C-alpha positions in Angstrom: -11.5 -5.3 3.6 -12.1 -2.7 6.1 -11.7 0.3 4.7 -11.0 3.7 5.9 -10.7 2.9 9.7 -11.7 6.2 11.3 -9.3 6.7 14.7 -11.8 8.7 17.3 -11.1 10.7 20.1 -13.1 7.7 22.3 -11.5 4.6 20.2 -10.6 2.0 22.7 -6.9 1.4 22.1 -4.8 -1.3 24.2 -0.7 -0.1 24.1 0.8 -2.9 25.5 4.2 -2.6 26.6 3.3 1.1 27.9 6.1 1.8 30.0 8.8 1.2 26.9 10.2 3.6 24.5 7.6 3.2 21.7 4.9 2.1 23.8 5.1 5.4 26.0 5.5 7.7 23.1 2.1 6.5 21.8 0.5 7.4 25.3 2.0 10.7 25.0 0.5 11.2 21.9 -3.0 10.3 23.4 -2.5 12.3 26.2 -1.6 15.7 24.7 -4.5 15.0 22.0 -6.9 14.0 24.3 -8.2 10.3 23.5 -10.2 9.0 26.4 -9.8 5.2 25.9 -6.6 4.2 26.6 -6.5 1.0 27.8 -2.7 -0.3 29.5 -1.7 -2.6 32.1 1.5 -3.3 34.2 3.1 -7.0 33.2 2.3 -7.9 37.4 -1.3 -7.3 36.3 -1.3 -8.8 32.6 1.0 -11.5 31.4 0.8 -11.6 27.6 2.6 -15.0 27.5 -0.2 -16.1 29.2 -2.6 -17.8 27.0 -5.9 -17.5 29.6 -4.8 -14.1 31.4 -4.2 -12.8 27.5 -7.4 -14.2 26.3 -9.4 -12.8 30.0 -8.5 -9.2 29.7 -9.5 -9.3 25.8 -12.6 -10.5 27.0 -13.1 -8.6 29.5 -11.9 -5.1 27.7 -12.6 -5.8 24.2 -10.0 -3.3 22.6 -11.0 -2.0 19.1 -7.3 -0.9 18.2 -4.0 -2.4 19.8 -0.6 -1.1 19.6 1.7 -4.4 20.4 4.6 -2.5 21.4 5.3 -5.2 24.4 8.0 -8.3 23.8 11.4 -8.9 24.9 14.2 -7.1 23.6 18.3 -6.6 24.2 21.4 -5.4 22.7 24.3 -7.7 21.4 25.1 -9.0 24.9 21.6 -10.4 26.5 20.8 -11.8 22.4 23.9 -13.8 22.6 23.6 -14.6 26.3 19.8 -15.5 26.3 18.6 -16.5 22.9 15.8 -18.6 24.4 14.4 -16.5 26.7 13.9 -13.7 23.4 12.0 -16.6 20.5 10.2 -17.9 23.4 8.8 -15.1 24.9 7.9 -13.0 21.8 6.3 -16.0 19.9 4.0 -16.6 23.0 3.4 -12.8 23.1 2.7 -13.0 19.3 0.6 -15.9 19.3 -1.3 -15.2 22.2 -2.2 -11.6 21.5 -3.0 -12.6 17.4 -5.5 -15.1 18.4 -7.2 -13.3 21.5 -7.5 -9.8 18.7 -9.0 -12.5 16.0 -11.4 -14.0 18.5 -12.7 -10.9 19.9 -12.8 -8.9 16.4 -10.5 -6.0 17.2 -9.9 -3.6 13.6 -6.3 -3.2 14.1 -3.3 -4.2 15.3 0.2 -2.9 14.8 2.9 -5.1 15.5 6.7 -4.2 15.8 9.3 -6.6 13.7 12.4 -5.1 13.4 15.7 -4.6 11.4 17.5 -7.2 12.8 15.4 -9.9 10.8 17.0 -8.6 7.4 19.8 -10.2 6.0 23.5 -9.4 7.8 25.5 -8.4 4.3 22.4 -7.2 2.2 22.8 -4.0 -0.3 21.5 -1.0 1.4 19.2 0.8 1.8 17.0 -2.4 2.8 13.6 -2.7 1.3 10.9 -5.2 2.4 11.6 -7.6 -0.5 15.2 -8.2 0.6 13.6 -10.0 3.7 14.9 -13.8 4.0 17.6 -13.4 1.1 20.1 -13.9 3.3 21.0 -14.7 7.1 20.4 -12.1 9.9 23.2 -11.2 12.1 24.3 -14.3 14.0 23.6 -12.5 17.6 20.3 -11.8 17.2 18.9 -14.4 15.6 16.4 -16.1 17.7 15.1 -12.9 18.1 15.2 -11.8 14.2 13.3 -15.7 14.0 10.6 -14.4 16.4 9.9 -11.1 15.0 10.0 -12.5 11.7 7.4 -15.0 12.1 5.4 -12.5 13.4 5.3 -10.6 10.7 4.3 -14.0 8.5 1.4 -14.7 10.9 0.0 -10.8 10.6 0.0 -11.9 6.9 -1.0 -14.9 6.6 -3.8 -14.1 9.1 -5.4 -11.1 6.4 -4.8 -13.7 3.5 -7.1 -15.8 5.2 -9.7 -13.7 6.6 -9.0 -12.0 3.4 -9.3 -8.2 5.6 -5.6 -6.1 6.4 -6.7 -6.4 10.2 -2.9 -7.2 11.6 -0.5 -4.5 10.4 3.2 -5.4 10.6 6.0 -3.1 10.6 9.5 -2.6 10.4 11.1 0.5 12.5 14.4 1.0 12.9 16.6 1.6 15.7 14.4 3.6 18.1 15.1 6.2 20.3 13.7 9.1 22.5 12.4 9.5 26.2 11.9 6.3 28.3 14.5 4.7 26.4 16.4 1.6 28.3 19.5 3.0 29.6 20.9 -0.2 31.6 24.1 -1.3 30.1 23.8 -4.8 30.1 20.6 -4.8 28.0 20.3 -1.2 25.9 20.9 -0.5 22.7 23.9 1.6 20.9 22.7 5.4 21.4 21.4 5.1 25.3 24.0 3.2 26.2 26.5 5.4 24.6 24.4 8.4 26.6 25.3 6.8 29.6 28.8 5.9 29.4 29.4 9.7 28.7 27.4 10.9 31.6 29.8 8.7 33.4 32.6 9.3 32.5 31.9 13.0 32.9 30.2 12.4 36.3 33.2 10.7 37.6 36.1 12.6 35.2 37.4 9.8 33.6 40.7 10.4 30.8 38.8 7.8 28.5 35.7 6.0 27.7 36.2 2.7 26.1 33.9 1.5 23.6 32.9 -1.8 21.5 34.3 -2.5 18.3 35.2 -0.4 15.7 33.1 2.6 16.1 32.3 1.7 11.7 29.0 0.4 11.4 26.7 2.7 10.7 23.3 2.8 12.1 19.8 4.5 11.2 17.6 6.0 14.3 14.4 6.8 14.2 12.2 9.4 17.6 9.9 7.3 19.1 6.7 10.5 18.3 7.9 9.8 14.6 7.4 6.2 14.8 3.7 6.8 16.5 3.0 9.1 13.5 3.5 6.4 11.0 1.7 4.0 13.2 -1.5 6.1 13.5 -1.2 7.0 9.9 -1.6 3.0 8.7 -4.4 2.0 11.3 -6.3 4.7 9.4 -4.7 3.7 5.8 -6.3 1.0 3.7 -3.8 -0.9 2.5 -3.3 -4.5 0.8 -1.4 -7.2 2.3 1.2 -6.8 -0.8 2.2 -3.1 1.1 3.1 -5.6 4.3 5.6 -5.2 6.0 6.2 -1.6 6.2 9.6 0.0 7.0 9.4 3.3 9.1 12.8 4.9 8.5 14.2 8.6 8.4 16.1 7.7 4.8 20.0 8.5 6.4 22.3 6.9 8.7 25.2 7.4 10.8 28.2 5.8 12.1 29.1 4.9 15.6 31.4 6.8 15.7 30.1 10.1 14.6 27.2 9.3 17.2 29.4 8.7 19.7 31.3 12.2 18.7 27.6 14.4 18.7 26.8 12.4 22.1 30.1 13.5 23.4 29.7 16.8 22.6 26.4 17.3 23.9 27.3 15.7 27.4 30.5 18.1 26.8 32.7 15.1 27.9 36.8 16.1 27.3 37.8 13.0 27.6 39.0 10.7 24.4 37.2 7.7 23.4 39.0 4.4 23.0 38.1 1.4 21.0 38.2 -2.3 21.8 38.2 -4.0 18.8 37.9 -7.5 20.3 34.4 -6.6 20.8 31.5 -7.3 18.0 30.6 -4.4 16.1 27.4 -6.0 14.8 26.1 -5.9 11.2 27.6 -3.4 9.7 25.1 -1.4 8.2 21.0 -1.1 8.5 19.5 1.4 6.4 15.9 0.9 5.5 14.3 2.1 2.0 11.2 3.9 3.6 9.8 4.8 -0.3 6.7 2.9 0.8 6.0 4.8 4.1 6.6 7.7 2.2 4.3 7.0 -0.8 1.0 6.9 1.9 2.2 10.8 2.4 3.9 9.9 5.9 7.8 11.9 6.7 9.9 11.8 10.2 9.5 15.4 11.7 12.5 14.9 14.1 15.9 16.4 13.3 18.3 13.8 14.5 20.6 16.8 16.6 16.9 17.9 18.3 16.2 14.4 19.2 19.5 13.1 20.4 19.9 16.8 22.6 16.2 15.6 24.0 17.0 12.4 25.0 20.2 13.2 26.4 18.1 15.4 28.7 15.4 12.9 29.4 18.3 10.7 31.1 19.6 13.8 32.9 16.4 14.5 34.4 14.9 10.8 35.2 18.0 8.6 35.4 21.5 10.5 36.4 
């Protein structure tokens, strides 16, 4: 195994995916610490489903560390809509970007799966042994198929080069600056951030929302996520600690979310409820006793992060 992986100040790291939530809360972090080596490039330059381009700019750039934070993702509506497009695009990602980090001996690689690929009625909180004892929420589950056969390749890649090189873990629901904020394709808390900015903007009486407002739902900053991240490249672990959930340990319903949102965009309005819309599994808390046992703990107060976000989409988006 390699052991103890020392991150340096000049350690080549590749984000990929740089302009996304996660992606660009890693470059923040090397910016305001001052790493010299960051290596990103726009998808018009790099196209990771690309077997040759992906294989070229390893080649040519030889990465020693690479954050995988690129793939496609979606809320309810594009996973139902365009189940294809999401397994076939993050397998060829996967694949391409596995092999190309093998054949060009980069020391570590953190890959993203995601909650989704647990089972849809599972006891809670979710640890990493509950994986595949039951189905995934129907709507997401090409991409829950993806992400979870990432995760077996990263392992079954250190089994048999018998060295923790690909390191697969579990966030859950992300949010923070650069968040996607488009309706048709964002997730629960930006979306929810826009539809009270809108409402408010345009003094509407109600904002209508999907489903029953009862699932509840865990959410994780982006900088806390990076923290864990940067913690395992330098961690050596086993391929028994694999996956890893990165989780703040509490949840939330979508209706208390939508409430602190509310309040914090100071919309009067009242918030209706179609219940002909899917509410999604209805809860996803993840056990994060094994992050925590490698001395790792979220530094983000949900209120502080929500209030920053909600700014973020004042200042870049409304």
């Amino acid at each position: 195994n390699i052991m103890g992986f020392k991150l340096k100040k000049d350690t080549k790291i590749y984000v990929a995916g740089h302009k996304g939530l996660i992606g660009s809360a890693f470059i923040r972090f090397f910016k305001e610490n001052q790493f010299t080596n960051i290596i990103t490039r726009d998808r018009a330059r790099l196209e990771l489903t690309s077997k040759n381009d992906t294989y070229e700019f390893f080649h040519k750039n030889q990465p020693e560390v690479v954050i995988l934070a690129a793939g496609r993702v979606g809320g309810i509506v594009q996973n139902k809509d365009f189940p294809a497009d999401f397994i076939r695009e993050n397998l060829s990602i996967q694949l391409n970007v596995f092999n190309a980090a093998q054949e060009y001996d980069v020391k570590r690689v953190i890959f993203f799966g995601s909650s989704c690929m647990y089972p849809r009625d599972t006891s809670q909180p979710m640890n990493e042994n509950q994986l595949c004892t039951g189905h995934p929420e129907p709507t997401s589950i090409a991409y829950a198929s993806a992400k979870y056969a990432g995760v077996q390749m990263c392992q079954a890649i250190n089994r048999q080069n018998n060295s923790v090189v690909l390191i697969p873990v579990i966030p859950n629901s992300a949010y923070g600056p650069n968040d996607n904020f488009d309706l048709s394709s964002s997730h629960v808390l930006s979306a929810l951030i826009r539809r009270f900015y809108e409402g408010k903007k345009h003094n509407k009486s109600s904002v209508t929302l999907w489903g029953t407002g009862s699932p509840r739902r865990e959410f994780i900053y982006a900088d806390d996520i990076v923290s864990a991240c940067l913690m395992l490249v330098e961690a050596s672990l086993d391929d028994e600690d694999l996956p890893i959930n990165i989780g703040v340990g509490s949840d939330i319903s979508i209706k208390e979310l939508a409430e602190k949102i509310r309040h914090i965009v100071g919309y009067s309005g009242t918030i209706e409820w179609d219940t002909s819309k899917p509410d999604g599994a209805p809860r996803k808390l993840l056990d994060n006793s094994r992050i925590k046992s490698i001395g790792w703990k979220s530094q983000t107060d949900f209120d502080t992060g929500l209030e920053s976000t909600c700014q973020w989409y004042l200042d870049n988006i409304a």
